[in-house]
Amino acid sequence: QVQLVETGGKWVQAGGSLRLSCAASGRTFSTYRVGWFRQAPGKEREFVAAITSGGSSLFYADSVKGRFTISRDNAKNTVYLQMNSLKPGDTAVYYCAAGSTYPIRGPSGYGYWGQGTQVTVSS
């Protein structure tokens, strides 16, 4: 069993930066792939980024590539999402998720979810 808690979301102006954290409980966290997803009002949940269990492979949505960076510290049971050059279109609730099945870029590939953290980017 893995429990996830996201923190770091807040209001920021366009062009600013935020770092989201996903803290996990459970001894097996380091064996899971972790993904970040986001959901804006009235839209479906969409993939943002993912990192494999050991951190050797990273995956990004085209919309955030070059602006967002995912990383993890398994010693601290934490995954991070560094978000730079934020745009109003990045406004959403951001969720972290842990899983070991496929697809990597789809919600069905993850069995554990956090409660989400709100990111609001104003123009």
Short mmCIF file of N, CA, C and O in Angstrom, two decimals:
data_model
loop_
_atom_site.label_atom_id
_atom_site.label_comp_id
_atom_site.label_asym_id
_atom_site.label_seq_id
_atom_site.Cartn_x
_atom_site.Cartn_y
_atom_site.Cartn_z
N GLN A 1 0.84 -1.19 0.00
CA GLN A 1 0.00 0.00 0.00
C GLN A 1 0.89 1.25 0.00
O GLN A 1 1.87 1.32 0.74
N VAL A 2 0.52 2.20 -0.83
CA VAL A 2 1.25 3.45 -0.93
C VAL A 2 0.27 4.60 -0.77
O VAL A 2 -0.79 4.61 -1.40
N GLN A 3 0.61 5.55 0.07
CA GLN A 3 -0.18 6.77 0.21
C GLN A 3 0.65 7.96 -0.27
O GLN A 3 1.83 8.05 0.05
N LEU A 4 0.01 8.84 -1.02
CA LEU A 4 0.71 9.95 -1.65
C LEU A 4 0.09 11.28 -1.22
O LEU A 4 -1.14 11.40 -1.16
N VAL A 5 0.95 12.26 -0.95
CA VAL A 5 0.49 13.59 -0.56
C VAL A 5 1.25 14.63 -1.37
O VAL A 5 2.49 14.70 -1.29
N GLU A 6 0.50 15.41 -2.15
CA GLU A 6 1.12 16.47 -2.95
C GLU A 6 1.11 17.79 -2.19
O GLU A 6 0.14 18.12 -1.50
N THR A 7 2.16 18.54 -2.34
CA THR A 7 2.24 19.89 -1.77
C THR A 7 2.95 20.80 -2.77
O THR A 7 3.60 20.33 -3.71
N GLY A 8 2.82 22.10 -2.53
CA GLY A 8 3.55 23.08 -3.31
C GLY A 8 2.72 23.89 -4.28
O GLY A 8 3.20 24.85 -4.87
N GLY A 9 1.49 23.50 -4.48
CA GLY A 9 0.64 24.25 -5.40
C GLY A 9 0.22 25.59 -4.82
O GLY A 9 -0.01 25.71 -3.62
N LYS A 10 0.17 26.62 -5.65
CA LYS A 10 -0.30 27.92 -5.23
C LYS A 10 -0.52 28.81 -6.43
O LYS A 10 -0.39 28.37 -7.58
N TRP A 11 -0.88 30.03 -6.20
CA TRP A 11 -1.08 31.04 -7.24
C TRP A 11 0.25 31.62 -7.63
O TRP A 11 1.09 31.93 -6.77
N VAL A 12 0.47 31.79 -8.94
CA VAL A 12 1.72 32.37 -9.43
C VAL A 12 1.43 33.12 -10.72
O VAL A 12 0.48 32.80 -11.44
N GLN A 13 2.23 34.12 -10.99
CA GLN A 13 2.07 34.87 -12.23
C GLN A 13 2.72 34.12 -13.40
O GLN A 13 3.67 33.34 -13.20
N ALA A 14 2.22 34.37 -14.57
CA ALA A 14 2.78 33.76 -15.78
C ALA A 14 4.27 34.08 -15.87
O ALA A 14 4.70 35.20 -15.58
N GLY A 15 5.04 33.07 -16.26
CA GLY A 15 6.48 33.22 -16.33
C GLY A 15 7.19 32.79 -15.06
O GLY A 15 8.42 32.64 -15.05
N GLY A 16 6.43 32.57 -14.01
CA GLY A 16 7.01 32.17 -12.73
C GLY A 16 7.30 30.69 -12.66
O GLY A 16 7.11 29.94 -13.62
N SER A 17 7.77 30.28 -11.48
CA SER A 17 8.15 28.89 -11.26
C SER A 17 7.53 28.36 -9.97
O SER A 17 7.26 29.12 -9.03
N LEU A 18 7.31 27.07 -9.94
CA LEU A 18 6.85 26.37 -8.75
C LEU A 18 7.51 25.00 -8.72
O LEU A 18 7.83 24.44 -9.77
N ARG A 19 7.69 24.48 -7.51
CA ARG A 19 8.11 23.09 -7.38
C ARG A 19 7.07 22.34 -6.55
O ARG A 19 6.81 22.70 -5.40
N LEU A 20 6.50 21.33 -7.18
CA LEU A 20 5.56 20.46 -6.48
C LEU A 20 6.31 19.28 -5.90
O LEU A 20 7.27 18.79 -6.49
N SER A 21 5.84 18.83 -4.76
CA SER A 21 6.40 17.64 -4.11
C SER A 21 5.32 16.58 -3.94
O SER A 21 4.16 16.92 -3.69
N CYS A 22 5.72 15.35 -4.04
CA CYS A 22 4.82 14.21 -3.81
C CYS A 22 5.51 13.31 -2.80
O CYS A 22 6.49 12.64 -3.13
N ALA A 23 5.04 13.35 -1.57
CA ALA A 23 5.62 12.55 -0.50
C ALA A 23 4.84 11.26 -0.35
O ALA A 23 3.60 11.28 -0.32
N ALA A 24 5.56 10.16 -0.23
CA ALA A 24 4.91 8.86 -0.18
C ALA A 24 5.21 8.13 1.12
O ALA A 24 6.28 8.29 1.71
N SER A 25 4.24 7.36 1.55
CA SER A 25 4.46 6.44 2.66
C SER A 25 4.44 5.03 2.10
O SER A 25 3.80 4.78 1.09
N GLY A 26 5.15 4.14 2.73
CA GLY A 26 5.18 2.77 2.24
C GLY A 26 6.58 2.38 1.81
O GLY A 26 7.25 3.12 1.09
N ARG A 27 7.00 1.22 2.27
CA ARG A 27 8.37 0.79 2.02
C ARG A 27 8.64 0.45 0.57
O ARG A 27 9.78 0.39 0.15
N THR A 28 7.57 0.21 -0.22
CA THR A 28 7.78 -0.22 -1.60
C THR A 28 7.73 0.92 -2.59
O THR A 28 7.76 0.69 -3.79
N PHE A 29 7.68 2.16 -2.11
CA PHE A 29 7.54 3.30 -3.03
C PHE A 29 8.63 3.31 -4.09
O PHE A 29 8.38 3.61 -5.25
N SER A 30 9.84 2.98 -3.72
CA SER A 30 10.96 3.06 -4.65
C SER A 30 10.84 2.05 -5.80
O SER A 30 11.58 2.14 -6.77
N THR A 31 9.92 1.12 -5.69
CA THR A 31 9.75 0.13 -6.76
C THR A 31 8.72 0.57 -7.80
O THR A 31 8.53 -0.11 -8.81
N TYR A 32 8.06 1.70 -7.55
CA TYR A 32 7.00 2.15 -8.45
C TYR A 32 7.45 3.28 -9.39
O TYR A 32 8.26 4.14 -9.01
N ARG A 33 6.90 3.26 -10.57
CA ARG A 33 6.97 4.42 -11.45
C ARG A 33 6.03 5.48 -10.88
O ARG A 33 4.97 5.16 -10.34
N VAL A 34 6.40 6.75 -10.98
CA VAL A 34 5.55 7.83 -10.49
C VAL A 34 5.25 8.80 -11.62
O VAL A 34 6.14 9.16 -12.40
N GLY A 35 4.01 9.18 -11.71
CA GLY A 35 3.61 10.13 -12.73
C GLY A 35 2.93 11.34 -12.12
O GLY A 35 2.39 11.28 -11.01
N TRP A 36 2.98 12.43 -12.85
CA TRP A 36 2.21 13.62 -12.52
C TRP A 36 1.14 13.80 -13.61
O TRP A 36 1.44 13.70 -14.81
N PHE A 37 -0.06 14.05 -13.17
CA PHE A 37 -1.17 14.33 -14.06
C PHE A 37 -1.79 15.66 -13.61
O PHE A 37 -1.57 16.10 -12.48
N ARG A 38 -2.60 16.24 -14.47
CA ARG A 38 -3.30 17.46 -14.09
C ARG A 38 -4.70 17.46 -14.68
O ARG A 38 -4.94 16.81 -15.69
N GLN A 39 -5.57 18.18 -14.02
CA GLN A 39 -6.95 18.26 -14.48
C GLN A 39 -7.46 19.68 -14.28
O GLN A 39 -7.51 20.18 -13.15
N ALA A 40 -7.82 20.30 -15.38
CA ALA A 40 -8.41 21.63 -15.35
C ALA A 40 -9.93 21.51 -15.32
O ALA A 40 -10.47 20.48 -15.74
N PRO A 41 -10.64 22.53 -14.85
CA PRO A 41 -12.10 22.46 -14.78
C PRO A 41 -12.72 22.15 -16.14
O PRO A 41 -12.36 22.76 -17.15
N GLY A 42 -13.58 21.16 -16.16
CA GLY A 42 -14.27 20.80 -17.39
C GLY A 42 -13.46 19.99 -18.37
O GLY A 42 -13.93 19.70 -19.48
N LYS A 43 -12.25 19.61 -17.98
CA LYS A 43 -11.39 18.84 -18.89
C LYS A 43 -11.02 17.50 -18.26
O LYS A 43 -11.12 17.32 -17.05
N GLU A 44 -10.58 16.59 -19.11
CA GLU A 44 -10.15 15.29 -18.63
C GLU A 44 -8.77 15.40 -17.98
O GLU A 44 -7.99 16.31 -18.28
N ARG A 45 -8.50 14.44 -17.12
CA ARG A 45 -7.18 14.38 -16.50
C ARG A 45 -6.15 14.07 -17.58
O ARG A 45 -6.34 13.16 -18.39
N GLU A 46 -5.05 14.82 -17.61
CA GLU A 46 -4.06 14.62 -18.64
C GLU A 46 -2.68 14.36 -18.04
O GLU A 46 -2.33 14.86 -16.98
N PHE A 47 -1.91 13.60 -18.78
CA PHE A 47 -0.55 13.25 -18.39
C PHE A 47 0.36 14.46 -18.47
O PHE A 47 0.27 15.25 -19.41
N VAL A 48 1.25 14.59 -17.49
CA VAL A 48 2.22 15.68 -17.49
C VAL A 48 3.65 15.13 -17.59
O VAL A 48 4.41 15.52 -18.48
N ALA A 49 4.01 14.22 -16.68
CA ALA A 49 5.36 13.69 -16.66
C ALA A 49 5.39 12.40 -15.86
O ALA A 49 4.49 12.15 -15.05
N ALA A 50 6.42 11.59 -16.09
CA ALA A 50 6.59 10.35 -15.33
C ALA A 50 8.06 10.03 -15.20
O ALA A 50 8.88 10.45 -16.03
N ILE A 51 8.37 9.28 -14.15
CA ILE A 51 9.74 8.86 -13.89
C ILE A 51 9.72 7.41 -13.45
O ILE A 51 8.87 7.01 -12.64
N THR A 52 10.63 6.62 -13.97
CA THR A 52 10.68 5.21 -13.60
C THR A 52 11.20 5.03 -12.18
O THR A 52 11.69 5.98 -11.57
N SER A 53 11.11 3.81 -11.67
CA SER A 53 11.39 3.56 -10.27
C SER A 53 12.80 3.99 -9.86
O SER A 53 13.00 4.58 -8.79
N GLY A 54 13.77 3.73 -10.72
CA GLY A 54 15.14 4.11 -10.41
C GLY A 54 15.53 5.48 -10.90
O GLY A 54 16.64 5.96 -10.61
N GLY A 55 14.61 6.13 -11.61
CA GLY A 55 14.88 7.47 -12.10
C GLY A 55 15.64 7.53 -13.41
O GLY A 55 16.02 8.62 -13.85
N SER A 56 15.85 6.39 -14.06
CA SER A 56 16.68 6.39 -15.27
C SER A 56 15.95 6.85 -16.52
O SER A 56 16.58 7.27 -17.49
N SER A 57 14.63 6.75 -16.51
CA SER A 57 13.85 7.16 -17.68
C SER A 57 12.81 8.19 -17.28
O SER A 57 12.11 8.03 -16.27
N LEU A 58 12.71 9.22 -18.10
CA LEU A 58 11.77 10.31 -17.87
C LEU A 58 10.86 10.45 -19.08
O LEU A 58 11.29 10.22 -20.22
N PHE A 59 9.62 10.85 -18.82
CA PHE A 59 8.64 11.01 -19.88
C PHE A 59 7.91 12.33 -19.65
O PHE A 59 7.57 12.65 -18.50
N TYR A 60 7.65 13.06 -20.73
CA TYR A 60 6.98 14.34 -20.61
C TYR A 60 5.91 14.49 -21.69
O TYR A 60 6.05 14.00 -22.80
N ALA A 61 4.87 15.21 -21.34
CA ALA A 61 3.90 15.64 -22.35
C ALA A 61 4.56 16.72 -23.20
O ALA A 61 5.38 17.49 -22.71
N ASP A 62 4.18 16.77 -24.46
CA ASP A 62 4.77 17.78 -25.36
C ASP A 62 4.53 19.19 -24.84
O ASP A 62 5.36 20.07 -25.03
N SER A 63 3.40 19.39 -24.19
CA SER A 63 3.03 20.73 -23.74
C SER A 63 3.92 21.27 -22.62
O SER A 63 3.94 22.47 -22.38
N VAL A 64 4.66 20.38 -21.95
CA VAL A 64 5.50 20.84 -20.83
C VAL A 64 6.98 20.57 -21.06
O VAL A 64 7.82 21.00 -20.27
N LYS A 65 7.30 19.88 -22.14
CA LYS A 65 8.69 19.53 -22.41
C LYS A 65 9.54 20.80 -22.52
O LYS A 65 9.17 21.76 -23.19
N GLY A 66 10.68 20.79 -21.83
CA GLY A 66 11.55 21.95 -21.83
C GLY A 66 11.23 22.96 -20.75
O GLY A 66 12.04 23.87 -20.48
N ARG A 67 10.06 22.83 -20.11
CA ARG A 67 9.68 23.75 -19.05
C ARG A 67 9.58 23.05 -17.69
O ARG A 67 9.87 23.65 -16.66
N PHE A 68 9.14 21.80 -17.68
CA PHE A 68 8.96 21.03 -16.45
C PHE A 68 10.04 19.95 -16.34
O PHE A 68 10.49 19.41 -17.35
N THR A 69 10.44 19.67 -15.11
CA THR A 69 11.41 18.61 -14.86
C THR A 69 10.93 17.74 -13.70
O THR A 69 10.62 18.25 -12.63
N ILE A 70 10.87 16.45 -13.94
CA ILE A 70 10.49 15.50 -12.89
C ILE A 70 11.75 14.86 -12.33
O ILE A 70 12.70 14.58 -13.06
N SER A 71 11.77 14.63 -11.03
CA SER A 71 12.90 13.97 -10.38
C SER A 71 12.39 13.25 -9.15
O SER A 71 11.26 13.47 -8.71
N ARG A 72 13.22 12.38 -8.60
CA ARG A 72 12.81 11.67 -7.39
C ARG A 72 14.01 11.44 -6.48
O ARG A 72 15.15 11.35 -6.95
N ASP A 73 13.70 11.36 -5.20
CA ASP A 73 14.69 11.03 -4.18
C ASP A 73 14.11 9.86 -3.39
O ASP A 73 13.29 10.04 -2.50
N ASN A 74 14.52 8.66 -3.75
CA ASN A 74 13.94 7.48 -3.11
C ASN A 74 14.31 7.39 -1.63
O ASN A 74 13.58 6.78 -0.85
N ALA A 75 15.43 7.96 -1.24
CA ALA A 75 15.81 7.95 0.17
C ALA A 75 14.82 8.76 1.00
O ALA A 75 14.61 8.49 2.19
N LYS A 76 14.19 9.75 0.36
CA LYS A 76 13.20 10.59 1.04
C LYS A 76 11.77 10.22 0.66
O LYS A 76 10.83 10.89 1.07
N ASN A 77 11.61 9.18 -0.17
CA ASN A 77 10.28 8.78 -0.63
C ASN A 77 9.52 9.97 -1.24
O ASN A 77 8.33 10.17 -0.97
N THR A 78 10.19 10.75 -2.04
CA THR A 78 9.59 11.96 -2.60
C THR A 78 9.91 12.10 -4.08
O THR A 78 11.02 11.81 -4.51
N VAL A 79 8.91 12.54 -4.81
CA VAL A 79 9.06 12.89 -6.23
C VAL A 79 8.74 14.36 -6.38
O VAL A 79 7.83 14.88 -5.73
N TYR A 80 9.47 15.02 -7.25
CA TYR A 80 9.32 16.45 -7.45
C TYR A 80 8.92 16.76 -8.89
O TYR A 80 9.25 16.02 -9.82
N LEU A 81 8.24 17.88 -9.05
CA LEU A 81 7.95 18.41 -10.38
C LEU A 81 8.33 19.89 -10.36
O LEU A 81 7.62 20.70 -9.75
N GLN A 82 9.45 20.21 -10.97
CA GLN A 82 9.88 21.58 -11.09
C GLN A 82 9.22 22.17 -12.33
O GLN A 82 9.39 21.65 -13.43
N MET A 83 8.49 23.26 -12.14
CA MET A 83 7.74 23.87 -13.23
C MET A 83 8.23 25.29 -13.45
O MET A 83 8.13 26.13 -12.54
N ASN A 84 8.79 25.53 -14.61
CA ASN A 84 9.31 26.86 -14.96
C ASN A 84 8.52 27.44 -16.12
O ASN A 84 7.79 26.71 -16.82
N SER A 85 8.65 28.74 -16.33
CA SER A 85 7.98 29.42 -17.44
C SER A 85 6.50 29.07 -17.48
O SER A 85 5.95 28.72 -18.53
N LEU A 86 5.86 29.17 -16.35
CA LEU A 86 4.46 28.78 -16.25
C LEU A 86 3.56 29.67 -17.09
O LEU A 86 3.80 30.87 -17.25
N LYS A 87 2.52 29.05 -17.63
CA LYS A 87 1.55 29.72 -18.49
C LYS A 87 0.16 29.58 -17.87
O LYS A 87 -0.09 28.64 -17.12
N PRO A 88 -0.76 30.48 -18.23
CA PRO A 88 -2.13 30.32 -17.73
C PRO A 88 -2.73 28.96 -18.06
O PRO A 88 -3.52 28.41 -17.29
N GLY A 89 -2.34 28.38 -19.18
CA GLY A 89 -2.84 27.06 -19.57
C GLY A 89 -2.36 25.94 -18.67
O GLY A 89 -2.86 24.82 -18.77
N ASP A 90 -1.40 26.23 -17.79
CA ASP A 90 -0.94 25.22 -16.83
C ASP A 90 -1.82 25.16 -15.59
O ASP A 90 -1.61 24.30 -14.72
N THR A 91 -2.77 26.07 -15.50
CA THR A 91 -3.67 26.09 -14.35
C THR A 91 -4.48 24.80 -14.27
O THR A 91 -5.14 24.41 -15.24
N ALA A 92 -4.39 24.13 -13.14
CA ALA A 92 -5.08 22.85 -12.96
C ALA A 92 -4.82 22.33 -11.55
O ALA A 92 -3.98 22.87 -10.83
N VAL A 93 -5.54 21.28 -11.20
CA VAL A 93 -5.18 20.50 -10.02
C VAL A 93 -4.17 19.45 -10.48
O VAL A 93 -4.42 18.74 -11.45
N TYR A 94 -3.04 19.40 -9.79
CA TYR A 94 -1.98 18.47 -10.13
C TYR A 94 -1.98 17.29 -9.17
O TYR A 94 -2.02 17.46 -7.95
N TYR A 95 -1.96 16.09 -9.76
CA TYR A 95 -1.98 14.86 -8.99
C TYR A 95 -0.70 14.05 -9.25
O TYR A 95 -0.24 13.99 -10.39
N CYS A 96 -0.18 13.45 -8.21
CA CYS A 96 0.86 12.46 -8.43
C CYS A 96 0.24 11.08 -8.25
O CYS A 96 -0.75 10.91 -7.54
N ALA A 97 0.84 10.11 -8.93
CA ALA A 97 0.32 8.76 -8.93
C ALA A 97 1.47 7.77 -9.01
O ALA A 97 2.49 8.06 -9.63
N ALA A 98 1.29 6.63 -8.40
CA ALA A 98 2.30 5.58 -8.43
C ALA A 98 1.71 4.33 -9.06
O ALA A 98 0.55 3.99 -8.82
N GLY A 99 2.51 3.67 -9.87
CA GLY A 99 2.00 2.47 -10.53
C GLY A 99 3.12 1.68 -11.15
O GLY A 99 4.28 2.08 -11.16
N SER A 100 2.74 0.51 -11.68
CA SER A 100 3.72 -0.36 -12.32
C SER A 100 3.19 -1.02 -13.58
O SER A 100 3.84 -1.90 -14.12
N THR A 101 1.99 -0.60 -14.02
CA THR A 101 1.44 -1.16 -15.24
C THR A 101 1.44 -0.12 -16.35
O THR A 101 1.91 1.00 -16.15
N TYR A 102 0.92 -0.52 -17.50
CA TYR A 102 0.89 0.39 -18.65
C TYR A 102 -0.55 0.82 -18.92
O TYR A 102 -1.49 0.14 -18.54
N PRO A 103 -0.74 1.95 -19.58
CA PRO A 103 0.25 2.81 -20.22
C PRO A 103 0.94 3.78 -19.25
O PRO A 103 0.34 4.18 -18.24
N ILE A 104 2.13 4.17 -19.58
CA ILE A 104 2.88 5.13 -18.77
C ILE A 104 2.19 6.48 -18.78
O ILE A 104 2.16 7.17 -17.77
N ARG A 105 1.61 6.86 -19.92
CA ARG A 105 1.02 8.18 -20.08
C ARG A 105 -0.47 8.22 -19.82
O ARG A 105 -1.12 9.24 -20.07
N GLY A 106 -1.02 7.12 -19.32
CA GLY A 106 -2.45 7.08 -19.06
C GLY A 106 -2.76 6.81 -17.60
O GLY A 106 -2.02 6.10 -16.92
N PRO A 107 -3.86 7.36 -17.09
CA PRO A 107 -4.23 7.15 -15.68
C PRO A 107 -4.38 5.68 -15.30
O PRO A 107 -4.12 5.31 -14.15
N SER A 108 -4.77 4.83 -16.24
CA SER A 108 -4.97 3.42 -15.90
C SER A 108 -3.67 2.69 -15.59
O SER A 108 -3.70 1.57 -15.09
N GLY A 109 -2.55 3.32 -15.85
CA GLY A 109 -1.27 2.71 -15.53
C GLY A 109 -0.82 2.92 -14.09
O GLY A 109 0.27 2.50 -13.71
N TYR A 110 -1.69 3.56 -13.29
CA TYR A 110 -1.34 3.93 -11.93
C TYR A 110 -2.44 3.50 -10.97
O TYR A 110 -3.61 3.78 -11.21
N GLY A 111 -2.06 2.88 -9.87
CA GLY A 111 -3.05 2.38 -8.94
C GLY A 111 -3.18 3.19 -7.67
O GLY A 111 -4.15 3.02 -6.92
N TYR A 112 -2.24 4.07 -7.44
CA TYR A 112 -2.27 4.89 -6.22
C TYR A 112 -2.23 6.37 -6.62
O TYR A 112 -1.42 6.77 -7.45
N TRP A 113 -3.09 7.15 -5.97
CA TRP A 113 -3.23 8.56 -6.31
C TRP A 113 -3.23 9.41 -5.05
O TRP A 113 -3.76 9.01 -4.01
N GLY A 114 -2.69 10.62 -5.19
CA GLY A 114 -2.80 11.60 -4.13
C GLY A 114 -4.09 12.39 -4.28
O GLY A 114 -4.87 12.17 -5.20
N GLN A 115 -4.27 13.35 -3.38
CA GLN A 115 -5.52 14.12 -3.36
C GLN A 115 -5.45 15.34 -4.27
O GLN A 115 -6.47 15.98 -4.53
N GLY A 116 -4.26 15.69 -4.73
CA GLY A 116 -4.11 16.81 -5.65
C GLY A 116 -3.73 18.10 -4.96
O GLY A 116 -4.01 18.31 -3.78
N THR A 117 -3.08 18.98 -5.74
CA THR A 117 -2.73 20.31 -5.25
C THR A 117 -3.01 21.32 -6.36
O THR A 117 -2.71 21.06 -7.53
N GLN A 118 -3.61 22.45 -6.00
CA GLN A 118 -4.06 23.42 -7.00
C GLN A 118 -2.92 24.34 -7.42
O GLN A 118 -2.24 24.94 -6.58
N VAL A 119 -2.75 24.46 -8.73
CA VAL A 119 -1.81 25.43 -9.30
C VAL A 119 -2.62 26.41 -10.14
O VAL A 119 -3.38 26.00 -11.01
N THR A 120 -2.47 27.68 -9.85
CA THR A 120 -3.18 28.71 -10.60
C THR A 120 -2.15 29.70 -11.14
O THR A 120 -1.36 30.25 -10.39
N VAL A 121 -2.17 29.87 -12.46
CA VAL A 121 -1.24 30.77 -13.13
C VAL A 121 -2.04 31.91 -13.75
O VAL A 121 -2.91 31.68 -14.59
N SER A 122 -1.75 33.12 -13.33
CA SER A 122 -2.49 34.27 -13.84
C SER A 122 -1.65 35.01 -14.88
O SER A 122 -0.43 35.04 -14.81
N SER A 123 -2.35 35.61 -15.83
CA SER A 123 -1.67 36.32 -16.92
C SER A 123 -1.38 37.75 -16.53
O SER A 123 -1.85 38.25 -15.52
#
